CSV table of C-alpha atoms in Angstrom, one decimal:
chain,number,residue,atom,x,y,z
A,223,MET,CA,-27.3,-24.7,31.0
A,224,ASN,CA,-28.4,-28.1,32.2
A,225,ARG,CA,-32.0,-28.5,33.2
A,226,THR,CA,-33.1,-31.1,35.7
A,227,LEU,CA,-36.3,-32.8,34.6
A,228,SER,CA,-39.1,-33.2,37.1
A,229,PRO,CA,-40.1,-36.8,38.0
A,230,VAL,CA,-43.4,-36.4,36.1
A,231,THR,CA,-41.7,-35.2,32.9
A,232,ALA,CA,-39.1,-38.0,33.0
A,233,PHE,CA,-41.8,-40.6,33.6
A,234,ALA,CA,-43.9,-39.3,30.7
A,235,ALA,CA,-40.9,-39.5,28.4
A,236,LEU,CA,-40.4,-43.1,29.5
A,237,VAL,CA,-44.0,-43.9,28.8
A,238,LEU,CA,-43.7,-42.4,25.3
A,239,MET,CA,-40.6,-44.4,24.6
A,240,VAL,CA,-42.3,-47.6,25.8
A,241,SER,CA,-45.3,-46.9,23.7
A,242,ALA,CA,-43.2,-46.2,20.6
A,243,LEU,CA,-41.4,-49.6,20.8
A,244,PRO,CA,-42.8,-51.9,18.0
A,245,SER,CA,-43.9,-55.4,18.9
A,246,ALA,CA,-43.2,-58.5,16.9
A,247,ALA,CA,-46.8,-58.9,15.6
A,248,GLN,CA,-47.3,-55.0,15.5
A,249,ALA,CA,-50.1,-55.4,18.1
A,250,PRO,CA,-49.7,-54.8,21.7
A,251,SER,CA,-49.9,-57.7,24.0
A,252,PRO,CA,-52.2,-57.8,27.0
A,253,ALA,CA,-49.2,-57.3,29.2
A,254,GLU,CA,-48.2,-54.3,27.2
A,255,GLU,CA,-51.7,-52.9,27.4
A,256,LYS,CA,-51.7,-53.4,31.1
A,257,LEU,CA,-48.4,-51.8,31.4
A,258,ARG,CA,-49.4,-48.9,29.3
A,259,ASP,CA,-52.6,-48.4,31.3
A,260,ALA,CA,-50.6,-48.6,34.5
A,261,LEU,CA,-48.1,-46.1,33.2
A,262,LYS,CA,-50.9,-43.7,32.2
A,263,GLY,CA,-52.5,-44.0,35.7
A,264,VAL,CA,-49.1,-43.4,37.3
A,265,THR,CA,-48.5,-40.5,34.9
A,266,LEU,CA,-51.9,-38.9,35.9
A,267,GLN,CA,-51.1,-39.4,39.6
A,268,LEU,CA,-47.7,-37.9,39.2
A,269,ARG,CA,-49.2,-34.9,37.3
A,270,THR,CA,-51.8,-34.5,40.0
A,271,ALA,CA,-49.2,-34.8,42.7
A,272,GLU,CA,-47.0,-32.3,40.9
A,273,SER,CA,-49.9,-29.9,40.6
A,274,GLU,CA,-50.8,-30.3,44.2
A,275,LYS,CA,-47.2,-29.8,45.1
A,276,ALA,CA,-47.0,-26.6,43.1
A,277,VAL,CA,-50.3,-25.4,44.7
A,278,ALA,CA,-48.9,-26.4,48.1
A,279,ALA,CA,-45.7,-24.6,47.4
A,280,ALA,CA,-47.6,-21.5,46.3
A,281,GLU,CA,-49.8,-21.7,49.3
A,282,LYS,CA,-46.7,-22.1,51.5
A,283,ALA,CA,-45.1,-19.1,49.9
A,284,ALA,CA,-48.3,-17.1,50.4
A,285,ALA,CA,-48.5,-18.4,54.0
A,286,ASP,CA,-44.8,-17.5,54.5
A,287,GLN,CA,-45.5,-14.0,53.1
A,288,LYS,CA,-48.6,-13.7,55.2
A,289,ASN,CA,-46.7,-14.9,58.2
A,290,ALA,CA,-43.9,-12.4,57.6
A,291,GLU,CA,-46.4,-9.6,57.2
A,292,LEU,CA,-48.2,-10.7,60.4
A,293,THR,CA,-44.8,-11.0,62.2
A,294,ALA,CA,-44.0,-7.5,61.1
A,295,GLN,CA,-47.4,-6.2,62.2
A,296,ILE,CA,-46.9,-8.0,65.6
A,297,GLU,CA,-43.5,-6.5,66.0
A,298,LYS,CA,-44.9,-3.0,65.1
A,299,LEU,CA,-47.9,-3.5,67.5
A,300,SER,CA,-45.5,-4.8,70.2
A,301,LYS,CA,-43.4,-1.6,69.8
A,302,GLN,CA,-46.5,0.5,69.9
A,303,LEU,CA,-47.8,-1.4,72.9
A,304,THR,CA,-44.5,-0.9,74.7
A,305,LEU,CA,-44.6,2.8,73.9
A,306,VAL,CA,-48.2,3.1,75.0
A,307,SER,CA,-47.4,1.1,78.2
A,308,ARG,CA,-44.4,3.4,78.9
A,309,GLU,CA,-46.6,6.5,78.3
A,310,ARG,CA,-49.4,5.1,80.4
A,311,ALA,CA,-46.9,4.4,83.2
A,312,GLU,CA,-45.6,7.9,83.0
A,313,GLU,CA,-49.1,9.3,83.0
A,314,GLN,CA,-50.0,7.1,85.9
A,315,GLU,CA,-46.9,8.4,87.8
A,316,LYS,CA,-47.9,12.0,87.0
A,317,ALA,CA,-51.5,11.3,88.1
A,318,THR,CA,-50.3,9.7,91.3
A,319,ALA,CA,-48.1,12.7,92.0
A,320,ILE,CA,-51.0,15.1,91.3
A,321,GLN,CA,-53.3,13.1,93.5
A,322,ASN,CA,-50.7,13.0,96.4
A,323,ASN,CA,-50.3,16.8,96.0
A,324,LEU,CA,-54.0,17.4,96.0
A,325,GLU,CA,-54.4,15.2,99.1
A,326,GLY,CA,-51.7,17.2,100.8
A,327,VAL,CA,-53.4,20.5,99.8
A,328,LEU,CA,-56.8,19.1,100.9
A,329,ALA,CA,-55.4,18.1,104.3
A,330,LYS,CA,-53.8,21.5,104.8
A,331,LYS,CA,-57.1,23.2,103.8
A,332,GLN,CA,-58.9,20.9,106.2
A,333,GLU,CA,-56.5,22.0,109.0
A,334,GLU,CA,-57.0,25.6,108.1
A,335,LEU,CA,-60.8,25.1,108.1
A,336,THR,CA,-60.7,23.4,111.5
A,337,ALA,CA,-58.5,26.3,112.9
A,338,TYR,CA,-60.9,28.8,111.4
A,339,GLN,CA,-63.9,27.1,112.9
A,340,LYS,CA,-62.3,27.1,116.3
A,341,SER,CA,-61.5,30.8,115.9
A,342,LEU,CA,-65.0,31.4,114.8
A,343,ASP,CA,-66.4,29.6,117.8
A,344,LYS,CA,-64.1,31.6,120.1
A,345,TRP,CA,-65.2,34.8,118.5
A,346,LYS,CA,-68.9,33.9,118.8
A,347,ALA,CA,-68.4,33.1,122.5
A,348,ALA,CA,-66.5,36.4,123.0
A,349,HIS,CA,-69.1,38.3,121.1
A,350,SER,CA,-71.9,36.7,123.2
A,351,GLU,CA,-70.0,37.5,126.4
A,352,ILE,CA,-69.5,41.1,125.2
A,353,SER,CA,-73.1,41.4,124.2
A,354,ASP,CA,-74.1,40.2,127.7
A,355,ILE,CA,-71.7,42.7,129.3
A,356,ALA,CA,-73.1,45.4,127.0
A,357,LYS,CA,-76.6,44.6,128.0
A,358,LYS,CA,-75.7,44.6,131.7
A,359,LYS,CA,-73.9,47.9,131.2
A,360,GLU,CA,-76.8,49.4,129.4
A,361,ALA,CA,-79.2,48.2,132.2
A,362,ALA,CA,-76.8,49.7,134.8
A,363,ARG,CA,-76.6,53.0,132.8
A,364,ALA,CA,-80.4,53.2,132.5
A,365,ALA,CA,-80.7,52.6,136.2
A,366,LEU,CA,-78.1,55.2,137.0
A,367,GLU,CA,-79.8,57.6,134.6
A,368,ARG,CA,-83.1,57.0,136.4
A,369,LYS,CA,-81.4,57.5,139.8
A,370,SER,CA,-79.6,60.6,138.5
A,371,ALA,CA,-82.9,62.0,137.3
A,372,ALA,CA,-84.5,61.2,140.7
A,373,LEU,CA,-81.5,62.9,142.5
A,374,GLU,CA,-81.8,65.9,140.2
A,375,ARG,CA,-85.4,66.3,141.0
A,376,ASN,CA,-84.6,65.8,144.7
A,377,VAL,CA,-81.8,68.4,144.6
A,378,THR,CA,-84.1,70.8,142.8
A,379,ASP,CA,-86.8,70.2,145.5
A,380,LEU,CA,-84.2,70.6,148.3
A,381,ARG,CA,-82.9,73.8,146.7
A,382,SER,CA,-86.4,75.3,146.5
A,383,ARG,CA,-87.2,74.1,150.1
A,384,ASN,CA,-83.9,75.6,151.3
A,385,LEU,CA,-84.7,78.9,149.7
A,386,ALA,CA,-88.0,78.9,151.4
A,387,LEU,CA,-86.4,78.0,154.7
A,388,PHE,CA,-83.8,80.7,154.2
A,389,ALA,CA,-86.6,83.3,153.5
A,390,THR,CA,-88.5,82.2,156.6
A,391,ALA,CA,-85.4,82.4,158.8
A,392,ASN,CA,-84.6,85.8,157.4
A,393,GLU,CA,-88.2,86.9,158.2
A,394,ILE,CA,-87.8,85.7,161.8
A,395,LEU,CA,-84.5,87.4,162.2
A,396,ASP,CA,-86.0,90.6,160.8
A,397,ARG,CA,-88.9,90.5,163.2
A,398,TYR,CA,-86.6,89.9,166.1
A,399,ARG,CA,-84.4,92.8,165.0
A,400,LYS,CA,-87.5,95.0,164.9
A,401,PHE,CA,-88.5,94.0,168.4
A,402,GLY,CA,-85.9,96.2,170.0
A,403,LEU,CA,-85.2,97.3,173.6
A,404,GLY,CA,-87.6,100.3,173.3
A,405,GLN,CA,-90.5,98.1,172.5
A,406,ALA,CA,-89.7,95.8,175.4
A,407,ILE,CA,-89.5,98.8,177.8
A,408,SER,CA,-92.8,100.3,176.5
A,409,ALA,CA,-94.4,96.9,177.0
A,410,ARG,CA,-93.1,96.9,180.6
A,411,GLU,CA,-92.8,93.2,180.4
A,412,PRO,CA,-90.1,92.3,178.0
A,413,PHE,CA,-90.9,88.8,176.6
A,414,THR,CA,-93.4,88.3,179.4
A,415,GLY,CA,-97.2,88.5,179.7
A,416,LEU,CA,-99.2,89.2,176.6
A,417,THR,CA,-96.1,90.2,174.6
A,418,ARG,CA,-94.5,86.9,175.4
A,419,VAL,CA,-97.6,85.0,174.4
A,420,LYS,CA,-97.8,87.0,171.2
A,421,LEU,CA,-94.2,86.3,170.5
A,422,GLN,CA,-94.6,82.6,171.3
A,423,ASN,CA,-97.5,82.4,168.9
A,424,GLN,CA,-95.4,84.0,166.2
A,425,VAL,CA,-92.6,81.6,167.0
A,426,GLN,CA,-95.0,78.7,166.8
A,427,GLU,CA,-96.3,80.0,163.4
A,428,TYR,CA,-92.7,80.2,162.1
A,429,ASN,CA,-91.9,76.8,163.5
A,430,THR,CA,-94.9,75.4,161.5
A,431,LYS,CA,-93.6,77.1,158.4
A,432,LEU,CA,-90.1,75.7,159.0
A,433,LEU,CA,-91.5,72.2,159.5
A,434,ASP,CA,-93.4,72.5,156.2
A,435,GLN,CA,-90.3,73.6,154.4
A,436,THR,CA,-88.0,71.0,156.0
A,437,ALA,CA,-86.4,68.8,153.4
A,438,PRO,CA,-86.9,65.0,153.6
A,439,ALA,CA,-84.1,62.5,154.2
A,440,SER,CA,-81.7,62.6,151.2
A,441,THR,CA,-81.6,59.6,148.9
A,442,PRO,CA,-78.3,57.7,149.2
A,443,ALA,CA,-75.9,58.0,146.3
A,444,PRO,CA,-76.1,55.2,143.8
A,445,GLN,CA,-73.3,52.6,143.9
A,446,LYS,CA,-71.2,52.0,140.8
A,447,PRO,CA,-71.8,48.6,139.2
C-alpha cells in the first residue's frame, strides 16, 4: 500500500540527501553551510508546524466531540423544556379551570349568604313585631285579669247586698202580712193615727236598711283590645 509522506518527512529526506553529497574539496563551502543551516531551520519550523497542526487537529477533534456532546445535551434539554412547557401549560389550564370553578362557587355562596342575610333580617323584624304584639297582648291580658278580678269582687259584693236586700224585703212583707185586718179594726184607725205613725217609722227604718244595702252603679264591662 502506497504511503504519502508528509511535507516535513519529505523535506527532512531532502536535507539528508543534500548533506550526504560530497564536495570537490571534501569540505563544505560557506554556501553549503548556509544552505544546510537554512534547511535545518526550515526543518525545525516544519516539525513545529506539523506538531502544532497535530495538536490543533486533536483539539479540533476534541472540540468537535465536545460540540457534539453539547449539541446532544442541548437537544435533550430542549425536548425536556418542551415537555415541561407543555406540562406547565396543561397545569396552568387546569389551575385556571379550578380557579374559575372556585370563583363560580364563591359567587353562588355569596348570593346564598346575601339571601340568607335578607331572610334573617326579615325574621328578626317579624320576631320583633311578634314580641311587641305579645307584650301588648300580655299587657291587655293582665289588664283584663285585673278588671275581671275587680268585676268578680263587685259581683260577690252585689250578690251579698242583694241577699241582704232580699232578706229585708221579706222581713217587710212578713210584717205587712202579720198586720192583718183584725189588727186594723182593733186599732180603730187602720193605718191612721198612732198606728200609722208607728208603721211609717217602721217603713222609714226599713227604707234606711234598704238604702244601706243598695248596690252601687255597676262597673262597665271591659272592651276587647
